[in-house]
Amino acid sequence: MTVSGTVYDITKKTPMESVSVLSTSGKGTVTDSLGHYSLTVSEKDSIYFSFLNKPTPKYPVATIANPGAFDISIMRRVQQLPSVLVKQRNYRLDSLQNRADYAKIFNFQKPGLSTSMNTNPGGMAGIGLDLNELINMFKFRKNKRTLSFQKRLISEEQEKFISHRFNKGLVRKLTGLNAPQIDSFMAEFRPTLEMTLQFNDLEFGQFIVEAYKYYKAGIKINKAVFRREFP
């Protein structure tokens, strides 16, 4: 005989998919996306259900009053995960955080010789070399690496600022370009740091529009022609 029905969760409202339906004779099936199942068994069999290796009691087939609609609800254990708050990236906050994380590097200054005024026991003022500065001068390799790292951090910060203003969303909105053309356009007409700092939003948008005209015409440009001149 065939036993069929639907498997629900404990609320008896939500069907459960991929629940194993097994018989003591070794036959089995799984519920579909709507929680339905159908299994042909012997009257001497018993059937049971298993979800996440948690089996239910066995139900003798002979005692099932309506084999064509043997619905059942089972407990589904739900592991509650901690909530996650997703925030849109904020260039200004990211930049400030980066400055805070690498404050020691950003604030590093190449040491040099300085003098100190010392008063000797006789009351005479003398001029001597600052011992700490003298020691720092001999840390040449470490200072060189620190300055190199500082230069790289500043360069990365500047490039991120350019990318923040010269972004795909703005370029796509003003030009209508999509991949792969938008990628080649942005690589060819990426503005300089000086332009990015000088232009206000209106001027920056005008630069993109004018550059797009050159791009469509296949003309290479000198970005200096877009430089804003101050009286």
Coordinates of C-alpha atoms in Angstrom, one line a residue:
M1 CA 0.0 0.0 0.0
T2 CA 1.1 3.6 -0.5
V3 CA 1.3 6.1 2.3
S4 CA 1.4 9.7 1.4
G5 CA 1.0 13.1 3.0
T6 CA 2.7 16.3 3.9
V7 CA 5.3 17.1 6.6
Y8 CA 4.9 20.4 8.4
D9 CA 6.9 22.2 11.1
I10 CA 5.6 22.4 14.6
T11 CA 3.3 25.3 13.7
K12 CA 1.5 22.9 11.2
K13 CA 1.6 25.7 8.7
T14 CA 5.0 25.6 7.0
P15 CA 5.8 22.6 4.8
M16 CA 9.3 21.1 5.4
E17 CA 11.5 20.1 2.5
S18 CA 14.1 17.3 2.5
V19 CA 12.7 15.4 5.4
S20 CA 13.6 11.7 5.2
V21 CA 10.6 9.3 5.2
L22 CA 11.7 5.7 6.0
S23 CA 10.2 2.3 6.6
T24 CA 11.3 -0.5 8.8
S25 CA 11.7 -2.7 5.7
G26 CA 14.4 -0.4 4.4
K27 CA 12.5 1.7 1.8
G28 CA 12.6 5.5 1.9
T29 CA 12.1 8.8 0.2
V30 CA 12.3 12.5 1.0
T31 CA 9.8 15.3 1.0
D32 CA 9.7 17.7 -1.9
S33 CA 9.7 21.5 -1.8
L34 CA 6.1 21.5 -0.7
G35 CA 6.7 19.0 2.0
H36 CA 4.9 16.2 0.1
Y37 CA 6.0 12.6 0.2
S38 CA 4.7 9.2 -1.1
L39 CA 6.1 5.8 -0.1
T40 CA 4.9 2.3 -1.0
V41 CA 5.2 -0.1 1.9
S42 CA 3.9 -3.4 3.3
E43 CA 1.0 -3.4 5.9
K44 CA 3.5 -5.0 8.3
D45 CA 5.9 -2.1 8.0
S46 CA 6.2 0.9 10.2
I47 CA 7.2 4.4 8.9
Y48 CA 9.1 7.2 10.6
F49 CA 10.5 10.6 9.7
S50 CA 14.0 12.0 10.2
F51 CA 15.2 15.5 9.9
L52 CA 18.8 16.6 10.7
N53 CA 19.4 13.1 12.1
K54 CA 16.5 13.5 14.6
P55 CA 14.0 10.6 14.0
T56 CA 10.4 10.5 15.1
P57 CA 8.7 7.6 16.7
K58 CA 7.7 4.7 14.4
Y59 CA 4.1 4.6 13.1
P60 CA 2.7 1.1 12.2
V61 CA 1.2 1.2 8.8
A62 CA -1.7 -1.0 9.9
T63 CA -2.8 1.7 12.4
I64 CA -2.8 4.6 10.0
A65 CA -6.5 5.5 9.5
N66 CA -6.0 7.5 6.2
P67 CA -2.8 6.3 4.4
G68 CA -3.5 8.7 1.5
A69 CA -3.3 11.8 3.8
F70 CA -1.0 11.0 6.6
D71 CA 0.2 14.5 7.5
I72 CA 2.6 15.0 10.4
S73 CA 4.3 17.9 12.1
I74 CA 7.8 17.7 13.5
M75 CA 10.1 19.9 15.5
R76 CA 12.6 21.9 13.5
R77 CA 15.6 23.1 15.5
V78 CA 16.6 26.6 14.4
Q79 CA 20.0 27.9 15.4
Q80 CA 19.7 31.6 16.0
L81 CA 22.7 33.5 14.7
P82 CA 23.9 36.8 16.0
S83 CA 22.4 39.8 14.1
V84 CA 24.6 41.4 11.5
L85 CA 24.3 45.1 10.7
V86 CA 25.4 45.9 7.2
K87 CA 26.4 49.5 6.6
Q88 CA 27.2 51.3 3.3
R89 CA 30.9 52.1 3.0
N90 CA 31.7 55.7 4.1
Y91 CA 34.8 57.1 2.5
R92 CA 35.3 59.8 5.1
L93 CA 34.9 57.4 8.1
D94 CA 37.1 54.8 6.4
S95 CA 39.8 57.4 5.8
L96 CA 39.7 58.7 9.4
Q97 CA 39.8 55.1 10.7
N98 CA 42.9 54.4 8.5
R99 CA 44.6 57.5 9.8
A100 CA 43.8 56.4 13.4
D101 CA 45.1 52.9 12.8
Y102 CA 48.4 54.2 11.3
A103 CA 48.7 57.4 13.3
K104 CA 52.3 56.6 14.2
I105 CA 53.3 56.2 10.6
F106 CA 51.3 59.2 9.3
N107 CA 52.8 61.4 12.0
F108 CA 56.4 60.2 11.6
Q109 CA 59.0 62.8 10.8
K110 CA 62.5 62.2 9.7
P111 CA 64.7 62.8 12.7
G112 CA 67.5 65.4 12.5
L113 CA 70.0 67.0 14.7
S114 CA 68.8 69.5 17.2
T115 CA 70.6 71.4 19.9
S116 CA 69.8 71.8 23.6
M117 CA 70.7 74.5 26.0
N118 CA 72.2 73.2 29.2
T119 CA 73.2 75.1 32.3
N120 CA 76.3 73.8 33.9
P121 CA 76.9 74.0 37.6
G122 CA 78.9 77.2 37.2
G123 CA 75.8 78.9 35.8
M124 CA 77.3 79.1 32.2
A125 CA 75.0 78.1 29.4
G126 CA 76.3 75.5 27.0
I127 CA 75.1 74.1 23.7
G128 CA 75.0 70.4 23.2
L129 CA 73.6 67.8 20.8
D130 CA 70.2 66.2 21.7
L131 CA 71.1 62.6 22.5
N132 CA 67.7 61.2 21.4
E133 CA 68.0 62.9 18.0
L134 CA 71.5 61.6 17.6
I135 CA 70.4 58.0 18.4
N136 CA 67.5 58.3 15.9
M137 CA 69.9 59.4 13.2
F138 CA 71.7 56.1 13.4
K139 CA 68.4 54.2 13.0
F140 CA 68.7 54.9 9.3
R141 CA 67.3 51.7 7.9
K142 CA 64.3 51.7 10.2
N143 CA 63.6 55.3 9.4
K144 CA 63.9 54.7 5.7
R145 CA 61.4 51.8 5.8
T146 CA 59.0 53.9 7.9
L147 CA 59.2 56.8 5.5
S148 CA 58.6 54.4 2.5
F149 CA 55.6 53.0 4.3
Q150 CA 54.3 56.5 5.0
K151 CA 54.6 57.4 1.4
R152 CA 52.7 54.3 0.3
L153 CA 49.9 54.9 2.8
I154 CA 49.5 58.5 1.6
S155 CA 49.5 57.4 -2.1
E156 CA 46.9 54.8 -1.3
E157 CA 44.8 57.4 0.5
Q158 CA 45.0 59.7 -2.5
E159 CA 44.0 57.0 -5.0
K160 CA 41.0 56.0 -2.8
F161 CA 39.9 59.6 -2.8
I162 CA 40.1 59.8 -6.6
S163 CA 38.1 56.5 -6.8
H164 CA 35.6 57.8 -4.3
R165 CA 34.7 60.8 -6.6
F166 CA 35.4 59.1 -9.9
N167 CA 33.2 56.1 -9.4
K168 CA 31.3 53.8 -11.7
G169 CA 27.9 54.9 -10.5
L170 CA 28.5 58.5 -11.4
V171 CA 30.2 57.7 -14.7
R172 CA 27.4 55.4 -15.7
K173 CA 24.8 58.0 -14.8
L174 CA 26.5 60.7 -16.9
T175 CA 27.6 58.7 -19.9
G176 CA 25.3 55.6 -20.0
L177 CA 28.4 53.4 -20.4
N178 CA 28.4 49.8 -19.3
A179 CA 31.0 47.1 -19.1
P180 CA 33.5 46.7 -20.8
Q181 CA 33.4 50.2 -22.3
I182 CA 33.0 51.9 -18.9
D183 CA 36.2 50.1 -17.6
S184 CA 38.3 51.3 -20.5
F185 CA 36.9 54.9 -20.2
M186 CA 37.6 55.1 -16.5
A187 CA 41.1 53.8 -17.0
E188 CA 41.9 56.2 -19.8
F189 CA 40.3 59.3 -18.3
R190 CA 41.0 58.8 -14.6
P191 CA 41.5 62.3 -13.2
T192 CA 44.7 63.4 -11.5
L193 CA 44.7 64.1 -7.8
E194 CA 45.0 67.9 -8.4
M195 CA 41.9 67.8 -10.6
T196 CA 40.0 65.8 -8.0
L197 CA 40.9 68.3 -5.3
Q198 CA 40.2 71.4 -7.4
F199 CA 36.9 70.6 -9.0
N200 CA 33.6 71.0 -7.2
D201 CA 30.8 68.6 -8.0
L202 CA 29.5 70.5 -11.0
E203 CA 32.9 70.9 -12.5
F204 CA 33.7 67.3 -11.9
G205 CA 30.6 66.2 -13.7
Q206 CA 31.4 68.5 -16.6
F207 CA 34.8 67.0 -16.8
I208 CA 33.3 63.5 -17.2
V209 CA 30.8 64.7 -19.8
E210 CA 33.5 66.4 -21.9
A211 CA 35.9 63.5 -21.5
Y212 CA 33.1 61.2 -22.8
K213 CA 32.9 63.2 -26.0
Y214 CA 36.6 62.7 -26.6
Y215 CA 36.2 59.0 -25.8
K216 CA 33.4 58.5 -28.4
A217 CA 35.5 60.3 -31.0
G218 CA 38.5 58.2 -30.2
I219 CA 40.6 61.2 -29.3
K220 CA 43.3 61.1 -26.7
I221 CA 43.4 64.1 -24.4
N222 CA 45.8 66.0 -22.2
K223 CA 44.1 66.1 -18.9
A224 CA 45.8 69.5 -18.2
V225 CA 43.3 71.1 -20.5
F226 CA 40.6 70.5 -17.9
R227 CA 42.5 72.2 -15.2
R228 CA 40.6 75.0 -13.5
E229 CA 42.5 78.3 -13.7
F230 CA 42.5 80.7 -10.8
P231 CA 42.6 84.5 -11.4

